[in-house]
Tab-separated table of C-alpha atoms and ligand atoms in Angstrom:
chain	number	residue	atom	x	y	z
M	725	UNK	CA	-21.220	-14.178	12.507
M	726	UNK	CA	-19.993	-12.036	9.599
M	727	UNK	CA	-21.899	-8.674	8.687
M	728	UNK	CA	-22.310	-6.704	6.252
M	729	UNK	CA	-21.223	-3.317	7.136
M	730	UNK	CA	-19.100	-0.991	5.257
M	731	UNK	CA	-16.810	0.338	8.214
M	732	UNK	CA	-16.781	-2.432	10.740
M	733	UNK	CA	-15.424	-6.373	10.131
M	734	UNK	CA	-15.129	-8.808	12.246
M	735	UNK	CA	-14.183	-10.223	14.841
M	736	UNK	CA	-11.194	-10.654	13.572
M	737	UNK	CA	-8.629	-12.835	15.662
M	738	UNK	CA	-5.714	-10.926	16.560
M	739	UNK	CA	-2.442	-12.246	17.631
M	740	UNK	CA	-2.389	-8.752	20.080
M	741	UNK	CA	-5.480	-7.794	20.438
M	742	UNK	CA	-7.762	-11.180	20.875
M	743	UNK	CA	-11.009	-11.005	18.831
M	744	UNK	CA	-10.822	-8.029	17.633
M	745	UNK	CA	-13.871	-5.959	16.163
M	746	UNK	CA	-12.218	-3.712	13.193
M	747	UNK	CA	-13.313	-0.245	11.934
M	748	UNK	CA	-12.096	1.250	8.873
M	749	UNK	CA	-13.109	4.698	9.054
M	750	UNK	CA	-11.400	5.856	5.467
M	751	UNK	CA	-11.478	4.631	1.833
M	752	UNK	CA	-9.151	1.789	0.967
M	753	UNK	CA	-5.341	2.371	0.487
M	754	UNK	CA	-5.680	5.882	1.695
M	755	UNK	CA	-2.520	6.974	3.890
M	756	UNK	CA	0.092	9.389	3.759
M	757	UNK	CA	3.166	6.819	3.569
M	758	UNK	CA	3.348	4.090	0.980
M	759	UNK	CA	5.249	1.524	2.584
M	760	UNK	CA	7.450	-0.998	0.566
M	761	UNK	CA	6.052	-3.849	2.736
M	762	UNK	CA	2.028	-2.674	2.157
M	763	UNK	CA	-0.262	-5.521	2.522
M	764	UNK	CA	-2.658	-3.129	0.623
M	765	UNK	CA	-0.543	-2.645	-2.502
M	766	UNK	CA	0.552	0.848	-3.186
M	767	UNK	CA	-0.774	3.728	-2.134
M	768	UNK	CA	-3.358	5.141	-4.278
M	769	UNK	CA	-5.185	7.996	-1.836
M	770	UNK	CA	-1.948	9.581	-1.184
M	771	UNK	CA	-2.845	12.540	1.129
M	772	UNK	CA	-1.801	14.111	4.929
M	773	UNK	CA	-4.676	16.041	5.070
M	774	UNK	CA	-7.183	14.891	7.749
M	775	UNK	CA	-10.783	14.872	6.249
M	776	UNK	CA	-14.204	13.216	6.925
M	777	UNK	CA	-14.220	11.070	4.708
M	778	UNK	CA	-17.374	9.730	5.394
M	779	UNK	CA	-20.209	11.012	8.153
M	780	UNK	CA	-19.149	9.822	11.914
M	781	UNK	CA	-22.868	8.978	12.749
M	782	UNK	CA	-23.086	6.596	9.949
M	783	UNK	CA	-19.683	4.893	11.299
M	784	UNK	CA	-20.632	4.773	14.914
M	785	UNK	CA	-24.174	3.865	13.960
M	786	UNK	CA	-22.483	0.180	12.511
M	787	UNK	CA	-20.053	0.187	15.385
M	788	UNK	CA	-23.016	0.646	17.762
M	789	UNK	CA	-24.753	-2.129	16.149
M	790	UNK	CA	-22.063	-4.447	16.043
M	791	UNK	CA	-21.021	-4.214	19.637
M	792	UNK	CA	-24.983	-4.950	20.341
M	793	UNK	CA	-25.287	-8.081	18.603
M	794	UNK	CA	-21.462	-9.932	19.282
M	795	UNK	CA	-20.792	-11.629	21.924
M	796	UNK	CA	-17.283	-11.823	22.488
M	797	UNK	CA	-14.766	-8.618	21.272
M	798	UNK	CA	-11.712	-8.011	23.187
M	799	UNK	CA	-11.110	-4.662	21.654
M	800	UNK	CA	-12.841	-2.462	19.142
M	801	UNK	CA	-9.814	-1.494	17.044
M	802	UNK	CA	-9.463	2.043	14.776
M	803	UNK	CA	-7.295	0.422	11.815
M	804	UNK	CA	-7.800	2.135	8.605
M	805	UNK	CA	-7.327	0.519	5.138
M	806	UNK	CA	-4.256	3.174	4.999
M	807	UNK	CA	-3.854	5.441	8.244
M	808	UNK	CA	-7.015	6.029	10.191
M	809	UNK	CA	-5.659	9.352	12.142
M	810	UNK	CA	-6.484	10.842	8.830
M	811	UNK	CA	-10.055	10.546	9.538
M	812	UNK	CA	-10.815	14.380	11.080
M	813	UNK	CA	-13.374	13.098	13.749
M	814	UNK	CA	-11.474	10.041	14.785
M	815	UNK	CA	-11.352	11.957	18.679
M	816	UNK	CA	-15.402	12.035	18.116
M	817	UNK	CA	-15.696	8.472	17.725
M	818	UNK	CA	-13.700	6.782	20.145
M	819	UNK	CA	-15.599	9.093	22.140
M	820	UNK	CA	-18.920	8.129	21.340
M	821	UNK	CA	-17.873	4.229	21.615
M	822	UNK	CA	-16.053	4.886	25.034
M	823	UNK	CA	-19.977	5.815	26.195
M	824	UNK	CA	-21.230	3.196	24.460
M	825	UNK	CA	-19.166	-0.097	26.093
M	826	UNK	CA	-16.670	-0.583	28.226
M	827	UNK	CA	-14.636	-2.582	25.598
M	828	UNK	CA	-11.230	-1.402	25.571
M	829	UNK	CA	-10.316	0.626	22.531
M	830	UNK	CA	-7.288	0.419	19.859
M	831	UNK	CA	-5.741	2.544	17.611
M	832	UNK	CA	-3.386	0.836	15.003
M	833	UNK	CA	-1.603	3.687	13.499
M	834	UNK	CA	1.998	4.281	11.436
M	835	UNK	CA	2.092	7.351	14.167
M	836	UNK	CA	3.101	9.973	11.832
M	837	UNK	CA	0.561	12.176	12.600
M	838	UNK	CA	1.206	12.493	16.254
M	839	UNK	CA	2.984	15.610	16.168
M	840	UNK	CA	-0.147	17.359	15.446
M	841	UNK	CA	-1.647	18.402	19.170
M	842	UNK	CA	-5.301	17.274	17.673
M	843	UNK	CA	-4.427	13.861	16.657
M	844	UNK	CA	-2.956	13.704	20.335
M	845	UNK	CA	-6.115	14.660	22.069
M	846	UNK	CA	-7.945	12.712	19.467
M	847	UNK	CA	-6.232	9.500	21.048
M	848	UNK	CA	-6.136	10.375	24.810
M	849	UNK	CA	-9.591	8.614	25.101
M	850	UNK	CA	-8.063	5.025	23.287
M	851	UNK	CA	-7.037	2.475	25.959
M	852	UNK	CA	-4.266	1.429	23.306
M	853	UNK	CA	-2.624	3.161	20.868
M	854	UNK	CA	-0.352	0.822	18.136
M	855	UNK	CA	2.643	3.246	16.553
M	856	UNK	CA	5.056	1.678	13.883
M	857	UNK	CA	8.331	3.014	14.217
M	858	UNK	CA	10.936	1.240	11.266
M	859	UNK	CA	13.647	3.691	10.812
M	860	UNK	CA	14.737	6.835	12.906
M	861	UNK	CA	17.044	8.085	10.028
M	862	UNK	CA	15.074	10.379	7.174
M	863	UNK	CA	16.588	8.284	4.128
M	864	UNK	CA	15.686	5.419	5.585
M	865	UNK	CA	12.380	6.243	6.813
M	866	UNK	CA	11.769	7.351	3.034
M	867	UNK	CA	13.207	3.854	1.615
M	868	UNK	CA	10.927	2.254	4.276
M	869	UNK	CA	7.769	4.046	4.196
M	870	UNK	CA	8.209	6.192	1.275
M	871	UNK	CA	5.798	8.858	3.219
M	872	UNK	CA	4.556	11.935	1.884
M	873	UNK	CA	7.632	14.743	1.280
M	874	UNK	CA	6.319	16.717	4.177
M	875	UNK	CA	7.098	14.067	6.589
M	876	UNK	CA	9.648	14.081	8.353
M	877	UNK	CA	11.069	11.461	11.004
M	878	UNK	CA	12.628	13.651	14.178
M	879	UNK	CA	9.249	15.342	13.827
M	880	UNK	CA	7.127	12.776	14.145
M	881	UNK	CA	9.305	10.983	16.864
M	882	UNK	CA	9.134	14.093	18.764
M	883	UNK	CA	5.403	13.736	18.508
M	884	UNK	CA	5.575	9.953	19.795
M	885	UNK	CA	7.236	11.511	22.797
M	886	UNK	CA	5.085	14.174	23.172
M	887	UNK	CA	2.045	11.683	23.355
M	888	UNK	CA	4.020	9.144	25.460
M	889	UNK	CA	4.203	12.122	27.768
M	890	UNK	CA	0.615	13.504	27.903
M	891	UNK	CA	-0.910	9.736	27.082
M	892	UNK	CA	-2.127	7.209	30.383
M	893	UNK	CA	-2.945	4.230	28.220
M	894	UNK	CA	-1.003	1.625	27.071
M	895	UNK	CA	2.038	2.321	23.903
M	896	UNK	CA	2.692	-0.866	21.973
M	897	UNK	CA	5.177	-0.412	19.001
M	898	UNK	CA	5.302	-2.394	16.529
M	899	UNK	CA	8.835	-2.213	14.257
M	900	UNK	CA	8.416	-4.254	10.787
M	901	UNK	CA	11.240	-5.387	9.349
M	902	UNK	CA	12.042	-5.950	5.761
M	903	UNK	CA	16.037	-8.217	4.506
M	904	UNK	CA	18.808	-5.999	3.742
M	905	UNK	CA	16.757	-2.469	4.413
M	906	UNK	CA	16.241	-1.652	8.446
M	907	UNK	CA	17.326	-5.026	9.484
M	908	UNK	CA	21.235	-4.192	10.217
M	909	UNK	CA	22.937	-3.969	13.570
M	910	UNK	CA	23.289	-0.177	13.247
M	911	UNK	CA	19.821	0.576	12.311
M	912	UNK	CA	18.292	-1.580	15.291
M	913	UNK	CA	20.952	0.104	17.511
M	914	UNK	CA	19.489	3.679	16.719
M	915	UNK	CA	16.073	1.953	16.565
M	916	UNK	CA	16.711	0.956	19.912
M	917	UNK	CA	17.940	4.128	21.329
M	918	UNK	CA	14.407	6.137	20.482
M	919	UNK	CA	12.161	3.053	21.349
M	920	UNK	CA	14.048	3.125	24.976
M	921	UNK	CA	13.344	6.845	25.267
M	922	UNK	CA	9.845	6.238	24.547
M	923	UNK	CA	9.118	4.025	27.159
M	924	UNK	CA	6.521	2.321	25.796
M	925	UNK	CA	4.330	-0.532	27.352
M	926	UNK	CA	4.982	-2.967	24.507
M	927	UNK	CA	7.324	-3.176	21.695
M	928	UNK	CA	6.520	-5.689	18.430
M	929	UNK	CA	8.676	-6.823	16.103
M	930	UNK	CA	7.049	-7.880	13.105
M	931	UNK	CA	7.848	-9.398	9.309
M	932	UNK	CA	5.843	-9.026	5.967
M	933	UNK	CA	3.564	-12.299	6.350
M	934	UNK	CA	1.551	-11.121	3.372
M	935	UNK	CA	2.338	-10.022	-0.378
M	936	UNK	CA	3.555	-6.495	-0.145
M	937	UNK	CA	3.544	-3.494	-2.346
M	938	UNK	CA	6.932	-4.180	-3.752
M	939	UNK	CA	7.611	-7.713	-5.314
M	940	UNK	CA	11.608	-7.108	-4.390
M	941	UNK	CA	10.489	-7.103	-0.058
M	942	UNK	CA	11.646	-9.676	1.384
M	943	UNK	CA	11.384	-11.716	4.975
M	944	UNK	CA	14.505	-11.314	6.885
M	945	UNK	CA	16.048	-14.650	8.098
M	946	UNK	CA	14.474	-16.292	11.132
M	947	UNK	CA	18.159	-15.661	13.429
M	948	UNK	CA	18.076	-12.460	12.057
M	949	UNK	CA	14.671	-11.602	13.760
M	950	UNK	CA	15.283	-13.677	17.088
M	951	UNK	CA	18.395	-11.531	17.671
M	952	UNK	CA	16.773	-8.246	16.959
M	953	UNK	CA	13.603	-9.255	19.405
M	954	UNK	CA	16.414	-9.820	21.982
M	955	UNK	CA	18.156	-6.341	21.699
M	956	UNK	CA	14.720	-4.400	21.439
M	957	UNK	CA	13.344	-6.424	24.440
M	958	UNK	CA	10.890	-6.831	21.566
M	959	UNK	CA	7.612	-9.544	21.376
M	960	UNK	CA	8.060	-11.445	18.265
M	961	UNK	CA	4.916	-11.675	16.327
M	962	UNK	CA	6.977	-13.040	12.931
M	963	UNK	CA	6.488	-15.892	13.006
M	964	UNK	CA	3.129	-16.901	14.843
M	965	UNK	CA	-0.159	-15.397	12.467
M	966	UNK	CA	-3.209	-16.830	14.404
M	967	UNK	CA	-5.309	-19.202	12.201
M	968	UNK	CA	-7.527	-19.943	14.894
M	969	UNK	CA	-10.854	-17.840	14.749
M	970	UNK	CA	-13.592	-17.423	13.308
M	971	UNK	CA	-16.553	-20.700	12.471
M	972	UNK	CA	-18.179	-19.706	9.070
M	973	UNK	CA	-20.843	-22.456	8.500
M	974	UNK	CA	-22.514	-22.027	5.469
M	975	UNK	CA	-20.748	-21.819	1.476
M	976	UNK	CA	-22.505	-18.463	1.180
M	977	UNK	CA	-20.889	-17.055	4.351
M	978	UNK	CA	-17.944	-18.087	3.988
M	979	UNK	CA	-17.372	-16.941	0.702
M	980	UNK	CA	-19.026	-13.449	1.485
M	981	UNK	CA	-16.205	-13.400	4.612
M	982	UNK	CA	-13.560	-14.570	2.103
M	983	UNK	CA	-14.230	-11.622	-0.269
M	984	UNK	CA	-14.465	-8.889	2.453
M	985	UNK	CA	-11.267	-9.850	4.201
M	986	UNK	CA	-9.029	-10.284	0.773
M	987	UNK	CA	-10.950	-7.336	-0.343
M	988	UNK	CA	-8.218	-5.778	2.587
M	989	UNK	CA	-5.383	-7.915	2.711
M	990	UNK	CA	-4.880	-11.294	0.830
M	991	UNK	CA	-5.247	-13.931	2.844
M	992	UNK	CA	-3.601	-17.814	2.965
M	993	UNK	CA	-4.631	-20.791	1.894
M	994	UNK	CA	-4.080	-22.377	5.285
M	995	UNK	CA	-5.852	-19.400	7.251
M	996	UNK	CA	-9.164	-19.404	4.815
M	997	UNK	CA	-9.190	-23.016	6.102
M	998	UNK	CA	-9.187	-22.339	9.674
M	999	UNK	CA	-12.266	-20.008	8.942
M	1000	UNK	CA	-14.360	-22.703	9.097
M	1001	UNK	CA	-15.471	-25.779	9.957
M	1002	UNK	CA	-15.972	-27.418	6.491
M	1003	UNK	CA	-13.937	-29.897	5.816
M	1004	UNK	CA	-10.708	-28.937	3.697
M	1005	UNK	CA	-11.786	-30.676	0.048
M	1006	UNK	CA	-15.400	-28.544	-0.145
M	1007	UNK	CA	-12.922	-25.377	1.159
M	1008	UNK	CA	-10.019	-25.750	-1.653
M	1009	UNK	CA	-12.998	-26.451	-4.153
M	1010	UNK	CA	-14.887	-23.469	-3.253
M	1011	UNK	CA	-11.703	-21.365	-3.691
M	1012	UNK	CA	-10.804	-22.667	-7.095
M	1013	UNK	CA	-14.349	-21.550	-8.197
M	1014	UNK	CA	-14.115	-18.768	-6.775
M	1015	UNK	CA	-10.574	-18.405	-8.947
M	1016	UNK	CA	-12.626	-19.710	-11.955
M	1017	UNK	CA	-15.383	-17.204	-11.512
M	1018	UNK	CA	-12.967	-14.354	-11.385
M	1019	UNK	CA	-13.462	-13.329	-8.030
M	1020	UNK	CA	-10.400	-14.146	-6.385
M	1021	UNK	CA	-6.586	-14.361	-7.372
M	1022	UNK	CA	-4.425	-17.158	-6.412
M	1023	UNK	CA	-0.850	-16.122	-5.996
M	1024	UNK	CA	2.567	-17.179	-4.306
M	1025	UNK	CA	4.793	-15.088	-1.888
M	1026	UNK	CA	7.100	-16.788	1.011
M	1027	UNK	CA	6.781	-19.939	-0.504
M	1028	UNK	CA	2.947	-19.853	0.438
M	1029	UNK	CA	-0.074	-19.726	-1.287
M	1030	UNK	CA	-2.027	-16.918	-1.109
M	1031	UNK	CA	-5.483	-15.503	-2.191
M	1032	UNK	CA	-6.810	-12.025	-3.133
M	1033	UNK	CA	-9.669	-10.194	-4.231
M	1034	UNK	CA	-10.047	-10.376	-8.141
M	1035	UNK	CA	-11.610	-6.321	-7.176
M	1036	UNK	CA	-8.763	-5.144	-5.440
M	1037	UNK	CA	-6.983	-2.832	-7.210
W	645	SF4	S1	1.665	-0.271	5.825
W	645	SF4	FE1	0.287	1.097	6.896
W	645	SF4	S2	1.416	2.995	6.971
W	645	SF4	FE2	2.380	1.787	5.410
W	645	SF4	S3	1.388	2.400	3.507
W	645	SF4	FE3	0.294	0.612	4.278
W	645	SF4	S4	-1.365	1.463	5.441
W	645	SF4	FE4	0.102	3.108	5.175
């Protein structure tokens, strides 16, 4: 059943993390990289200070209601719409929830902000944390991610390492690769080198699926990705999006869950249609309305048709 909360969607299926209950605990596109590859678009809250951006009660209070009335959530998940570490009391809340339920918590994060001791401790109470790691050379890492100038990449790998060393939950990386930038031999070689020395529990490989920032990103070629899961020892979550999920039954519902997802990431045609159980004419007819009426965009990326939130800026 969709709500209508301002910091917590879902569940969400997640390829990783099973039906996964999301909380967005910071204003949209706010994040201290901008990465080429951004589902979100480019960066527009371009910060690296950590702030409250809005009161932790009111955050937990939707978290605490939504873990009340669902049935089923594999994980409650800290994902921001940006980087979520830049929320101050992020340690506060997974705190709280941890009281609350005995769901096992998530953290997506890009992980540049581990080299702060807070943002550590912050996480120490997660039962997964989710780092992206796509370059381990500073040029690179500023083609890739295109992070704030104060950033820099043996810094925050030393802070992975540093957590890795103080953390007892579960490290999954995820590396996301974009054609002809961090896909070559060399790059995955040094790539390789720091995600060995991390040790972590999980390593991801992963492709942009969705429009990114930058119309020039592209999809490296399938081989290309199959060879680089091998030498990683890396999961490959390319290729397989879930778009198995959620059952929407009514028009209004489904459109209200259409609006709030894109309203995050665009979505595809074939994934709003697995959303529901309506049949696929009343679905594709309800979309081109919804295109007609100005609240969505249709677009094409990868060969694949996508749509986003008219709103979205
Ligand atoms: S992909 Fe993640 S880390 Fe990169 S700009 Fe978008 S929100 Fe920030």
């Amino acid at each position: 059943m969709p709500y209508s909360f301002k910091f917590v969607y879902g569940p969400v299926p997640s390829r990783r993390l099973g039906e996964s209950l999301g909380v967005s605990p910071i204003p949209n596109k706010t994040c201290n990289y901008s990465c080429v590859y951004c589902q979100l678009g480019r960066t527009t809250h371009f910060i690296n200070e950590r702030r409250d951006f809005y009161p932790k009660e009111d955050i937990f209070a939707e978290i605490k209601e939504a873990v009340s009335s669902t049935e089923k959530i594999d994980y409650i998940t800290f994902v921001g719409e940006g980087e979520p570490t830049l929320y101050k009391s992020l340690g506060w809340l997974i705190a709280e929830t941890k009281k609350l339920t005995t769901i096992p918590i998530a953290v997506i994060t890009n992980g540049s902000l581990l080299y702060l001791p807070e943002v550590r401790k912050d996480l120490l109470k997660a039962d997964v944390v989710l780092p992206t790691l796509d370059a381990v050379d500073q040029a690179l890492f500023r083609k890739v991610n295109r992070p704030r100038r104060e950033l820099v990449i043996d810094k925050i790998i030393q802070g992975m390492m540093d957590f890795r060393a103080e953390y007892s939950g579960e490290i999954w990386m995820e590396v996301m690769l974009v054609k002809g930038l961090n896909d070559s031999e060399e790059t995955i070689q040094e790539l390789k080198t720091v995600l060995d020395k991390l040790r972590s529990e999980r390593v991801y490989v992963n492709v942009p699926i969705r429009p990114p920032a930058e119309k020039w990103v592209e999809i490296p070629d399938k081989e290309v990705v199959l060879r680089i899961c091998k030498t990683l020892g890396a999961t490959n979550l390319a290729f397989y999006e879930s778009t198995t999920g959620f059952t929407i039954q009514s028009q209004e519902e489904i459109e209200e869950e259409i609006l709030k997802i894109t309203t995050r990431h665009p979505l595809r045609e074939d994934q709003i249609l697995h959303l529901t159980a309506m049949p696929t004419e009343k679905i594709r007819k309800l979309l081109e309305t919804m295109v007609k009426q100005e609240k969505l965009k249709k677009m094409l990326y990868n060969k694949q048709v996508f749509y986003e939130n008219a709103k979205r800026k």
